[in-house]
Amino acid sequence: MSMAKLTLNGEEYEFPVVVGTENETGIDFSTLRARTGAIALDPGYGNTGSCLSTITFIDGEKGILRYRGYPIEEIAESASFEEVCYLLIYGHLPTDDELAGFVRELRLHTMIREEMKDFFKDFPMTAHPMMVLSAMLASLSAYYPSGSDDEEVDLNIIRLLAKAETIAAFSYKKSVGQPWVYPRNDLSYTENFLRMMFAVPAEPYVVSPVQARALNLLLMLHADHEQNCSTSTVRMVGSSQANLFAAIAAGVYALWGPLHGGANQKVIEMLRMIRADGGDYGKYVAMAKDKDSPFRLMGFGHRVYKNFDPRARILKKAADEVLGDLGVEDPLLEIAKNLERVALEDEFFVERKLYPNVDFYSGILYRAMGIPSNMFTVMFALGRLPGWISQWKEMREDPKAKIARPRQIYLGERTRPFAPRAARQAEPAPELTSA
Ligand code: ACO
């Protein structure tokens, strides 16, 4: 085993170097504080590995993403979302029997308890569907308490995946004031979701195969992305042994923010704004570069990718195909492509290695499918569920897993005597002096 040396206050310490299967290198500082009294300071955790994992590999410099070793491009070509769920959660591609059993279980658990529908009623119509999704997922723990045996955990995993799509579709129906459409056991995950979103009771509805394929692709591309903000949140909440539903509900909230999964909604808002402003993308690229402006190109940049996000590449191609197949012409797609071209030729973006991320083109696809922008991040959450679940499960099964508890460097006041309130009030107020 190779070692890394650290010199601190004249003393030398050695720490083991851990090398992953793709040669990524880490220094194991888990004994740092016990041995040296110092901690590793890394705000934003850009240099900190929080776990050892066998689920997802990313090489941000080369633009590589693999689930359990399978390249995302090959998964995107021919897998189904259900297969990807199984792969991520159970670690191997399912046999035909395993997949059939898994799909059957998913279809049997799509209903939510009838009384849960009342919870939706009390949210205002303006409630953001991400808020509703998280609250409803947390509420599942009231009905399905988490025991510790594996069978119960497996059943809760199925319940979570299956009921999440019903909850997501119901949250949309609530926001547009339409009656709920119940799930059907004979449809695939994506077909069922589209039907619950867009069908109206007593009216015939046929799921468009183009839409179902596009949704399958979108969900698979979002399925996992190793230790990002929301996944780390799921692991952090789960590390206290809070139940699966609570950990995932917390992950939904972490995903909501515009710097993370909420960016897909913001991208469309930005493209609309550019269009309304005459389509002058150069002006917005200039604003994004201006340090005095808070404006950023949404859907651009990534903590890990310093090259094309491979998911954005796949989605850009899919956007052309799906819009073509659906016969949709979206002027925002043209603006997005032009914005990308202008930004990628600009020194500011080149120097900082800022490329389009997964959120840049996903919204264009959702729009073409008739999904409104306030549902985009919900769609991301549905896709990310198997990733969150597999990461939570990996942590739960790790005998060495500990409660997550970072430290800090304190910069506040040093010890000072506490004066009781009465004594503080008795003190004369400091005199104001005029200049
Ligand atoms: N537009 C303009 N400038 C940018 C952008 C952007 N989208 N992203 C980064 N930069 C600049 C920063 O101003 C900074 O410049 P500086 O070095 O001169 O100060 C430099 O690039 C590095 O940016 P950081 O914010 O330090 O990078 P970090 O890794 O912390 O942030 C993040 C990554 C949050 C994704 C950032 O790129 C961003 O805000 N992008 C827009 C929001 C977005 O698309 N989020 C979705 C990410 S993908 C996902 O979560 C699914």
Short mmCIF file of C-alpha atoms and ligand atoms in Angstrom, two decimals:
data_model
loop_
_atom_site.label_atom_id
_atom_site.label_comp_id
_atom_site.label_asym_id
_atom_site.label_seq_id
_atom_site.Cartn_x
_atom_site.Cartn_y
_atom_site.Cartn_z
CA MET A 1 0.00 0.00 0.00
CA SER A 2 1.47 3.41 -0.86
CA MET A 3 1.43 6.19 1.71
CA ALA A 4 1.08 9.98 1.55
CA LYS A 5 3.23 12.11 3.87
CA LEU A 6 2.01 15.14 5.76
CA THR A 7 4.21 17.45 7.79
CA LEU A 8 2.44 19.43 10.49
CA ASN A 9 4.14 21.52 13.18
CA GLY A 10 7.43 19.80 12.41
CA GLU A 11 5.99 16.27 12.83
CA GLU A 12 5.67 13.86 9.91
CA TYR A 13 2.63 11.61 9.47
CA GLU A 14 1.81 8.97 6.90
CA PHE A 15 -1.65 8.24 5.54
CA PRO A 16 -2.71 5.32 3.33
CA VAL A 17 -3.43 6.01 -0.33
CA VAL A 18 -6.61 4.35 -1.63
CA VAL A 19 -6.84 3.65 -5.36
CA GLY A 20 -10.15 2.87 -7.08
CA THR A 21 -10.72 0.43 -9.95
CA GLU A 22 -10.37 3.29 -12.45
CA ASN A 23 -7.18 4.54 -10.74
CA GLU A 24 -8.77 7.50 -9.05
CA THR A 25 -6.71 8.26 -5.98
CA GLY A 26 -7.67 9.27 -2.47
CA ILE A 27 -5.73 9.80 0.74
CA ASP A 28 -7.41 8.12 3.68
CA PHE A 29 -7.55 10.88 6.30
CA SER A 30 -9.99 9.05 8.56
CA THR A 31 -7.37 9.04 11.37
CA LEU A 32 -6.18 12.61 10.71
CA ARG A 33 -7.78 14.28 13.70
CA ALA A 34 -7.08 11.46 16.14
CA ARG A 35 -3.39 11.47 15.22
CA THR A 36 -2.66 15.14 14.51
CA GLY A 37 -5.45 17.11 16.21
CA ALA A 38 -6.12 18.86 12.87
CA ILE A 39 -9.05 18.42 10.51
CA ALA A 40 -9.27 18.55 6.70
CA LEU A 41 -10.97 21.79 5.65
CA ASP A 42 -12.81 21.52 2.32
CA PRO A 43 -15.88 23.79 2.00
CA GLY A 44 -18.24 22.43 -0.64
CA TYR A 45 -16.47 19.02 -0.37
CA GLY A 46 -14.90 19.40 -3.83
CA ASN A 47 -11.89 17.33 -2.70
CA THR A 48 -13.53 15.05 -0.19
CA GLY A 49 -14.55 11.46 -0.79
CA SER A 50 -17.38 10.61 1.59
CA CYS A 51 -17.55 6.87 0.88
CA LEU A 52 -16.27 3.92 -1.13
CA SER A 53 -18.88 2.97 -3.70
CA THR A 54 -19.41 0.39 -6.45
CA ILE A 55 -22.40 2.05 -8.11
CA THR A 56 -21.45 4.85 -10.51
CA PHE A 57 -18.21 5.98 -12.09
CA ILE A 58 -17.66 9.47 -13.49
CA ASP A 59 -14.53 10.84 -15.13
CA GLY A 60 -15.30 14.53 -15.36
CA GLU A 61 -12.17 15.35 -17.36
CA LYS A 62 -13.00 12.82 -20.07
CA GLY A 63 -16.80 13.16 -19.91
CA ILE A 64 -17.41 9.52 -18.89
CA LEU A 65 -20.41 8.19 -16.95
CA ARG A 66 -21.03 4.51 -16.20
CA TYR A 67 -23.62 2.74 -14.05
CA ARG A 68 -22.15 -0.44 -12.50
CA GLY A 69 -19.53 -0.38 -15.27
CA TYR A 70 -21.95 0.03 -18.19
CA PRO A 71 -21.38 3.18 -20.32
CA ILE A 72 -24.32 5.59 -20.26
CA GLU A 73 -24.29 5.76 -24.07
CA GLU A 74 -24.93 1.98 -24.30
CA ILE A 75 -27.60 2.08 -21.61
CA ALA A 76 -29.29 4.98 -23.43
CA GLU A 77 -29.31 2.98 -26.64
CA SER A 78 -31.44 0.04 -25.54
CA ALA A 79 -32.23 -0.30 -21.81
CA SER A 80 -35.53 0.28 -20.03
CA PHE A 81 -35.86 2.44 -16.92
CA GLU A 82 -37.02 -0.61 -14.92
CA GLU A 83 -33.84 -2.50 -15.94
CA VAL A 84 -31.71 0.45 -14.88
CA CYS A 85 -33.51 0.60 -11.51
CA TYR A 86 -32.76 -3.08 -10.98
CA LEU A 87 -29.14 -2.70 -12.10
CA LEU A 88 -28.43 0.22 -9.79
CA ILE A 89 -30.26 -1.16 -6.76
CA TYR A 90 -29.26 -4.84 -6.95
CA GLY A 91 -25.87 -4.45 -8.64
CA HIS A 92 -26.36 -6.64 -11.74
CA LEU A 93 -28.46 -6.66 -14.88
CA PRO A 94 -31.62 -8.68 -14.23
CA THR A 95 -32.31 -12.02 -15.90
CA ASP A 96 -35.62 -12.20 -17.77
CA ASP A 97 -37.28 -13.78 -14.71
CA GLU A 98 -35.80 -11.22 -12.32
CA LEU A 99 -36.94 -8.35 -14.52
CA ALA A 100 -40.43 -9.80 -14.97
CA GLY A 101 -40.75 -10.24 -11.18
CA PHE A 102 -39.46 -6.72 -10.50
CA VAL A 103 -41.79 -5.12 -13.05
CA ARG A 104 -44.76 -7.12 -11.69
CA GLU A 105 -44.00 -5.93 -8.17
CA LEU A 106 -43.69 -2.32 -9.34
CA ARG A 107 -47.05 -2.49 -11.11
CA LEU A 108 -48.74 -3.99 -8.05
CA HIS A 109 -47.66 -1.16 -5.76
CA THR A 110 -48.50 1.96 -7.75
CA MET A 111 -51.68 2.80 -5.79
CA ILE A 112 -51.41 5.13 -2.82
CA ARG A 113 -53.66 4.76 0.21
CA GLU A 114 -56.99 6.40 -0.58
CA GLU A 115 -56.82 8.69 2.46
CA MET A 116 -53.50 10.11 1.23
CA LYS A 117 -55.47 11.83 -1.51
CA ASP A 118 -56.86 14.12 1.20
CA PHE A 119 -53.36 15.40 1.92
CA PHE A 120 -53.19 16.81 -1.61
CA LYS A 121 -56.44 18.67 -1.08
CA ASP A 122 -55.03 20.91 1.62
CA PHE A 123 -52.08 22.21 -0.39
CA PRO A 124 -52.85 25.42 -2.27
CA MET A 125 -53.05 25.02 -6.05
CA THR A 126 -49.94 27.19 -6.33
CA ALA A 127 -47.83 24.78 -4.24
CA HIS A 128 -44.71 23.77 -6.18
CA PRO A 129 -44.95 20.08 -7.17
CA MET A 130 -41.45 19.46 -5.69
CA MET A 131 -42.72 20.54 -2.28
CA VAL A 132 -45.76 18.29 -2.66
CA LEU A 133 -43.63 15.35 -3.86
CA SER A 134 -41.28 15.54 -0.90
CA ALA A 135 -44.08 15.94 1.68
CA MET A 136 -46.00 13.01 0.21
CA LEU A 137 -42.94 10.75 0.04
CA ALA A 138 -42.18 11.52 3.69
CA SER A 139 -45.84 10.72 4.50
CA LEU A 140 -45.38 7.18 3.17
CA SER A 141 -43.45 6.44 6.37
CA ALA A 142 -46.73 6.89 8.28
CA TYR A 143 -48.16 3.89 6.41
CA TYR A 144 -45.11 1.71 5.87
CA PRO A 145 -42.85 1.92 8.91
CA SER A 146 -39.33 0.77 8.14
CA GLY A 147 -38.29 -2.34 9.93
CA SER A 148 -34.71 -3.49 9.77
CA ASP A 149 -35.08 -6.82 7.99
CA ASP A 150 -34.05 -6.99 4.36
CA GLU A 151 -37.40 -8.23 3.08
CA GLU A 152 -39.20 -5.23 4.54
CA VAL A 153 -36.57 -2.87 3.13
CA ASP A 154 -36.93 -4.47 -0.32
CA LEU A 155 -40.69 -4.06 -0.20
CA ASN A 156 -40.36 -0.41 0.84
CA ILE A 157 -37.98 0.16 -2.08
CA ILE A 158 -40.62 -1.17 -4.48
CA ARG A 159 -43.35 0.87 -2.78
CA LEU A 160 -41.26 4.01 -3.04
CA LEU A 161 -40.43 3.61 -6.74
CA ALA A 162 -43.99 2.63 -7.66
CA LYS A 163 -45.89 5.17 -5.59
CA ALA A 164 -43.57 8.06 -6.47
CA GLU A 165 -44.83 8.18 -10.07
CA THR A 166 -48.46 8.21 -8.89
CA ILE A 167 -47.68 10.95 -6.36
CA ALA A 168 -45.79 12.97 -9.00
CA ALA A 169 -48.68 12.72 -11.48
CA PHE A 170 -51.26 13.53 -8.78
CA SER A 171 -49.25 16.61 -7.76
CA TYR A 172 -49.48 17.81 -11.36
CA LYS A 173 -53.21 17.10 -11.59
CA LYS A 174 -53.66 19.03 -8.35
CA SER A 175 -51.74 22.03 -9.75
CA VAL A 176 -54.02 22.22 -12.80
CA GLY A 177 -57.21 21.41 -10.90
CA GLN A 178 -57.99 18.24 -12.87
CA PRO A 179 -59.36 14.96 -11.43
CA TRP A 180 -56.85 12.24 -10.61
CA VAL A 181 -56.28 9.40 -13.02
CA TYR A 182 -55.53 6.12 -11.26
CA PRO A 183 -52.55 3.94 -12.21
CA ARG A 184 -53.05 0.85 -14.38
CA ASN A 185 -51.29 -2.46 -13.82
CA ASP A 186 -50.85 -3.34 -17.48
CA LEU A 187 -48.64 -0.38 -18.40
CA SER A 188 -44.88 0.16 -18.13
CA TYR A 189 -43.50 2.75 -15.71
CA THR A 190 -43.28 5.49 -18.32
CA GLU A 191 -46.61 4.67 -20.02
CA ASN A 192 -48.37 4.63 -16.68
CA PHE A 193 -46.89 7.98 -15.71
CA LEU A 194 -47.80 9.67 -19.00
CA ARG A 195 -51.36 8.35 -18.75
CA MET A 196 -51.76 9.55 -15.16
CA MET A 197 -50.43 12.96 -16.23
CA PHE A 198 -52.37 13.53 -19.40
CA ALA A 199 -55.46 11.33 -19.49
CA VAL A 200 -58.78 12.71 -18.33
CA PRO A 201 -61.24 10.28 -16.69
CA ALA A 202 -63.81 8.79 -19.11
CA GLU A 203 -61.92 10.09 -22.16
CA PRO A 204 -59.92 7.64 -24.33
CA TYR A 205 -56.15 8.14 -24.07
CA VAL A 206 -53.45 6.31 -25.99
CA VAL A 207 -49.88 6.71 -24.78
CA SER A 208 -47.63 8.00 -27.55
CA PRO A 209 -44.75 5.52 -28.06
CA VAL A 210 -42.45 8.44 -28.98
CA GLN A 211 -43.21 10.16 -25.68
CA ALA A 212 -42.83 6.93 -23.72
CA ARG A 213 -39.43 6.29 -25.35
CA ALA A 214 -38.28 9.85 -24.70
CA LEU A 215 -39.34 9.67 -21.07
CA ASN A 216 -37.61 6.29 -20.68
CA LEU A 217 -34.40 7.90 -21.97
CA LEU A 218 -34.70 10.95 -19.72
CA LEU A 219 -35.32 8.87 -16.60
CA MET A 220 -32.39 6.56 -17.36
CA LEU A 221 -29.99 9.45 -17.95
CA HIS A 222 -30.89 10.94 -14.57
CA ALA A 223 -30.80 7.66 -12.66
CA ASP A 224 -27.56 8.16 -10.72
CA HIS A 225 -24.65 10.56 -10.54
CA GLU A 226 -22.61 9.40 -7.54
CA GLN A 227 -22.12 11.77 -4.58
CA ASN A 228 -23.88 14.95 -5.80
CA CYS A 229 -25.73 17.34 -3.49
CA SER A 230 -29.03 15.43 -3.28
CA THR A 231 -27.43 11.97 -3.08
CA SER A 232 -25.09 13.14 -0.34
CA THR A 233 -28.16 14.51 1.44
CA VAL A 234 -29.88 11.11 1.18
CA ARG A 235 -26.77 9.43 2.57
CA MET A 236 -26.37 12.04 5.29
CA VAL A 237 -29.97 11.76 6.50
CA GLY A 238 -29.85 7.99 6.14
CA SER A 239 -26.62 7.82 8.14
CA SER A 240 -28.57 8.69 11.29
CA GLN A 241 -30.67 5.57 10.54
CA ALA A 242 -33.70 7.68 9.67
CA ASN A 243 -35.98 5.60 7.45
CA LEU A 244 -35.74 5.30 3.67
CA PHE A 245 -38.77 7.54 2.99
CA ALA A 246 -37.39 10.33 5.18
CA ALA A 247 -33.95 10.15 3.55
CA ILE A 248 -35.41 10.28 0.03
CA ALA A 249 -37.80 13.13 0.91
CA ALA A 250 -34.75 15.11 2.08
CA GLY A 251 -32.99 14.30 -1.22
CA VAL A 252 -35.96 15.73 -3.14
CA TYR A 253 -35.59 19.05 -1.33
CA ALA A 254 -31.83 19.15 -1.99
CA LEU A 255 -32.49 18.52 -5.68
CA TRP A 256 -34.99 21.37 -5.89
CA GLY A 257 -32.42 24.19 -5.76
CA PRO A 258 -31.54 26.01 -9.00
CA LEU A 259 -27.84 25.13 -8.71
CA HIS A 260 -28.78 21.45 -8.78
CA GLY A 261 -31.87 19.77 -10.31
CA GLY A 262 -33.90 22.99 -10.26
CA ALA A 263 -31.66 24.24 -13.09
CA ASN A 264 -33.80 22.49 -15.74
CA GLN A 265 -36.76 24.78 -14.95
CA LYS A 266 -34.43 27.79 -14.85
CA VAL A 267 -32.94 26.93 -18.27
CA ILE A 268 -36.34 27.16 -19.94
CA GLU A 269 -37.13 30.39 -18.06
CA MET A 270 -33.80 31.79 -19.28
CA LEU A 271 -34.39 30.71 -22.90
CA ARG A 272 -37.88 32.24 -22.80
CA MET A 273 -36.41 35.47 -21.45
CA ILE A 274 -33.77 35.57 -24.21
CA ARG A 275 -36.47 34.95 -26.83
CA ALA A 276 -38.71 37.68 -25.42
CA ASP A 277 -35.70 39.99 -25.49
CA GLY A 278 -35.21 39.51 -29.25
CA GLY A 279 -32.97 36.39 -29.12
CA ASP A 280 -29.76 38.32 -28.44
CA TYR A 281 -27.75 35.45 -26.89
CA GLY A 282 -24.50 37.43 -27.09
CA LYS A 283 -25.94 39.87 -24.55
CA TYR A 284 -26.68 37.04 -22.10
CA VAL A 285 -23.27 35.44 -22.55
CA ALA A 286 -21.78 38.86 -21.73
CA MET A 287 -24.01 39.11 -18.64
CA ALA A 288 -22.94 35.64 -17.48
CA LYS A 289 -19.29 36.75 -17.71
CA ASP A 290 -19.86 40.00 -15.87
CA LYS A 291 -18.70 39.59 -12.26
CA ASP A 292 -21.02 42.41 -11.18
CA SER A 293 -24.08 40.59 -12.50
CA PRO A 294 -25.62 37.66 -10.59
CA PHE A 295 -26.75 36.15 -13.91
CA ARG A 296 -25.33 32.72 -14.81
CA LEU A 297 -25.97 30.63 -17.89
CA MET A 298 -28.30 28.06 -16.40
CA GLY A 299 -27.57 24.51 -17.59
CA PHE A 300 -23.89 25.38 -17.99
CA GLY A 301 -21.00 24.26 -15.80
CA HIS A 302 -20.63 21.34 -13.45
CA ARG A 303 -18.63 20.58 -10.33
CA VAL A 304 -17.32 17.34 -11.80
CA TYR A 305 -17.51 17.61 -15.60
CA LYS A 306 -14.76 19.71 -17.10
CA ASN A 307 -15.72 18.40 -20.52
CA PHE A 308 -19.07 17.72 -22.21
CA ASP A 309 -21.54 16.14 -19.82
CA PRO A 310 -22.19 12.90 -21.76
CA ARG A 311 -25.88 13.11 -20.82
CA ALA A 312 -26.16 16.56 -22.46
CA ARG A 313 -24.64 15.15 -25.66
CA ILE A 314 -27.23 12.34 -25.75
CA LEU A 315 -30.09 14.73 -24.97
CA LYS A 316 -29.07 17.26 -27.62
CA LYS A 317 -29.33 14.52 -30.27
CA ALA A 318 -32.56 13.17 -28.74
CA ALA A 319 -34.11 16.66 -28.76
CA ASP A 320 -33.75 16.87 -32.55
CA GLU A 321 -35.16 13.36 -33.02
CA VAL A 322 -38.05 13.59 -30.55
CA LEU A 323 -39.20 17.04 -31.69
CA GLY A 324 -39.03 15.78 -35.28
CA ASP A 325 -41.04 12.62 -34.46
CA LEU A 326 -43.63 14.60 -32.52
CA GLY A 327 -43.81 17.25 -35.22
CA VAL A 328 -43.00 19.96 -32.68
CA GLU A 329 -41.07 23.07 -33.66
CA ASP A 330 -39.68 24.82 -30.64
CA PRO A 331 -37.87 28.12 -31.18
CA LEU A 332 -36.21 27.60 -27.79
CA LEU A 333 -34.22 24.66 -29.20
CA GLU A 334 -32.66 26.94 -31.79
CA ILE A 335 -31.85 29.54 -29.13
CA ALA A 336 -30.32 26.85 -26.90
CA LYS A 337 -28.09 25.59 -29.72
CA ASN A 338 -26.96 29.09 -30.61
CA LEU A 339 -26.30 29.94 -26.98
CA GLU A 340 -24.23 26.78 -26.63
CA ARG A 341 -22.25 27.61 -29.78
CA VAL A 342 -21.53 31.19 -28.69
CA ALA A 343 -20.57 30.14 -25.17
CA LEU A 344 -18.33 27.28 -26.26
CA GLU A 345 -16.35 29.66 -28.49
CA ASP A 346 -15.97 32.23 -25.72
CA GLU A 347 -12.67 32.37 -23.86
CA PHE A 348 -14.38 32.81 -20.47
CA PHE A 349 -16.24 29.50 -20.81
CA VAL A 350 -13.33 27.72 -22.53
CA GLU A 351 -10.86 28.75 -19.78
CA ARG A 352 -13.21 27.61 -17.02
CA LYS A 353 -14.19 24.44 -18.87
CA LEU A 354 -17.87 25.26 -18.70
CA TYR A 355 -19.96 22.97 -20.90
CA PRO A 356 -23.71 22.31 -21.13
CA ASN A 357 -24.86 19.94 -18.39
CA VAL A 358 -27.77 17.48 -18.32
CA ASP A 359 -30.26 20.24 -17.55
CA PHE A 360 -29.50 22.27 -20.67
CA TYR A 361 -31.52 20.19 -23.14
CA SER A 362 -33.80 18.12 -20.88
CA GLY A 363 -36.37 20.93 -20.53
CA ILE A 364 -36.75 21.22 -24.31
CA LEU A 365 -37.71 17.53 -24.39
CA TYR A 366 -40.12 17.84 -21.47
CA ARG A 367 -41.75 20.84 -23.13
CA ALA A 368 -42.20 18.93 -26.37
CA MET A 369 -43.98 16.22 -24.36
CA GLY A 370 -46.36 18.79 -22.86
CA ILE A 371 -44.84 18.64 -19.37
CA PRO A 372 -44.96 22.10 -17.76
CA SER A 373 -41.76 23.68 -16.47
CA ASN A 374 -42.70 23.47 -12.77
CA MET A 375 -42.74 19.66 -13.20
CA PHE A 376 -39.25 19.41 -14.72
CA THR A 377 -37.44 18.93 -11.41
CA VAL A 378 -40.08 16.40 -10.34
CA MET A 379 -39.20 14.45 -13.49
CA PHE A 380 -35.54 14.63 -12.49
CA ALA A 381 -36.44 13.32 -9.01
CA LEU A 382 -38.38 10.39 -10.48
CA GLY A 383 -35.38 9.48 -12.59
CA ARG A 384 -32.96 9.89 -9.68
CA LEU A 385 -34.93 7.66 -7.29
CA PRO A 386 -33.08 4.42 -8.16
CA GLY A 387 -29.76 6.21 -7.64
CA TRP A 388 -30.76 7.59 -4.25
CA ILE A 389 -32.13 4.21 -3.22
CA SER A 390 -29.04 2.30 -4.33
CA GLN A 391 -26.72 4.74 -2.54
CA TRP A 392 -28.85 4.55 0.62
CA LYS A 393 -28.85 0.72 0.40
CA GLU A 394 -25.08 0.59 -0.11
CA MET A 395 -24.58 2.73 2.97
CA ARG A 396 -27.05 0.66 5.00
CA GLU A 397 -25.23 -2.55 4.10
CA ASP A 398 -21.76 -1.16 4.85
CA PRO A 399 -20.67 -2.47 8.26
CA LYS A 400 -18.20 0.42 8.54
CA ALA A 401 -20.77 3.17 7.78
CA LYS A 402 -20.89 5.91 10.42
CA ILE A 403 -23.21 8.80 11.11
CA ALA A 404 -22.19 11.71 8.84
CA ARG A 405 -20.82 14.48 10.98
CA PRO A 406 -18.39 16.99 9.44
CA ARG A 407 -16.35 19.33 11.61
CA GLN A 408 -15.57 23.03 11.30
CA ILE A 409 -12.98 25.66 12.03
CA TYR A 410 -14.52 28.11 14.48
CA LEU A 411 -13.93 31.82 13.75
CA GLY A 412 -16.37 33.32 16.28
CA GLU A 413 -15.82 35.15 19.57
CA ARG A 414 -13.50 33.71 22.18
CA THR A 415 -14.85 33.04 25.70
CA ARG A 416 -16.49 36.11 27.25
CA PRO A 417 -18.54 36.45 30.45
CA PHE A 418 -22.30 36.26 30.02
CA ALA A 419 -24.11 39.23 31.61
CA PRO A 420 -27.70 38.48 32.75
CA ARG A 421 -30.40 40.35 30.82
CA ALA A 422 -31.25 42.71 33.70
CA ALA A 423 -27.60 43.78 34.02
CA ARG A 424 -27.38 44.37 30.24
CA GLN A 425 -30.47 46.59 30.30
CA ALA A 426 -29.06 48.61 33.18
CA GLU A 427 -26.03 49.52 31.07
CA PRO A 428 -26.34 52.97 29.47
CA ALA A 429 -26.80 52.86 25.71
CA PRO A 430 -23.63 53.89 23.83
CA GLU A 431 -23.69 57.55 22.89
CA LEU A 432 -24.14 58.39 19.23
CA THR A 433 -21.56 60.81 17.94
CA SER A 434 -22.21 62.88 14.87
CA ALA A 435 -19.47 63.30 12.28
N1 ACO B 1 -22.41 30.79 -16.01
C1 ACO B 1 -21.38 31.68 -15.88
N2 ACO B 1 -20.27 31.44 -15.15
C2 ACO B 1 -20.17 30.27 -14.53
C3 ACO B 1 -21.20 29.29 -14.62
C4 ACO B 1 -22.33 29.59 -15.40
N3 ACO B 1 -23.33 28.70 -15.52
N4 ACO B 1 -20.83 28.21 -13.89
C5 ACO B 1 -19.64 28.49 -13.35
N5 ACO B 1 -19.23 29.74 -13.75
C6 ACO B 1 -17.96 30.38 -13.42
C7 ACO B 1 -17.95 30.94 -12.02
O1 ACO B 1 -18.35 32.28 -11.98
C8 ACO B 1 -16.51 30.75 -11.61
O2 ACO B 1 -15.75 31.79 -12.22
P1 ACO B 1 -14.46 32.40 -11.46
O3 ACO B 1 -13.49 31.26 -11.36
O4 ACO B 1 -14.00 33.52 -12.33
O5 ACO B 1 -14.94 32.87 -10.11
C9 ACO B 1 -16.09 29.45 -12.30
O6 ACO B 1 -16.94 29.35 -13.45
C10 ACO B 1 -16.25 28.22 -11.42
O7 ACO B 1 -17.59 28.17 -10.94
P2 ACO B 1 -18.01 27.67 -9.49
O8 ACO B 1 -19.33 28.24 -9.15
O9 ACO B 1 -16.87 27.91 -8.54
O10 ACO B 1 -18.09 26.09 -9.75
P3 ACO B 1 -18.84 25.05 -8.84
O11 ACO B 1 -18.23 23.73 -9.16
O12 ACO B 1 -18.87 25.47 -7.42
O13 ACO B 1 -20.37 25.14 -9.37
C11 ACO B 1 -22.32 24.80 -10.64
C12 ACO B 1 -20.92 24.25 -10.28
C13 ACO B 1 -23.13 25.11 -9.37
C14 ACO B 1 -23.07 23.71 -11.41
C15 ACO B 1 -22.16 26.08 -11.51
O14 ACO B 1 -21.47 25.75 -12.70
C16 ACO B 1 -23.51 26.74 -11.83
O15 ACO B 1 -24.00 27.54 -11.04
N6 ACO B 1 -24.11 26.41 -13.02
C17 ACO B 1 -25.43 26.91 -13.35
C18 ACO B 1 -26.53 26.11 -12.65
C19 ACO B 1 -26.69 24.73 -13.23
O16 ACO B 1 -26.76 24.54 -14.44
N7 ACO B 1 -26.80 23.74 -12.33
C20 ACO B 1 -27.02 22.34 -12.71
C21 ACO B 1 -25.80 21.50 -12.48
S1 ACO B 1 -26.04 19.87 -13.05
C22 ACO B 1 -26.98 19.16 -11.85
O17 ACO B 1 -26.92 19.46 -10.70
C23 ACO B 1 -27.87 18.15 -12.27
#
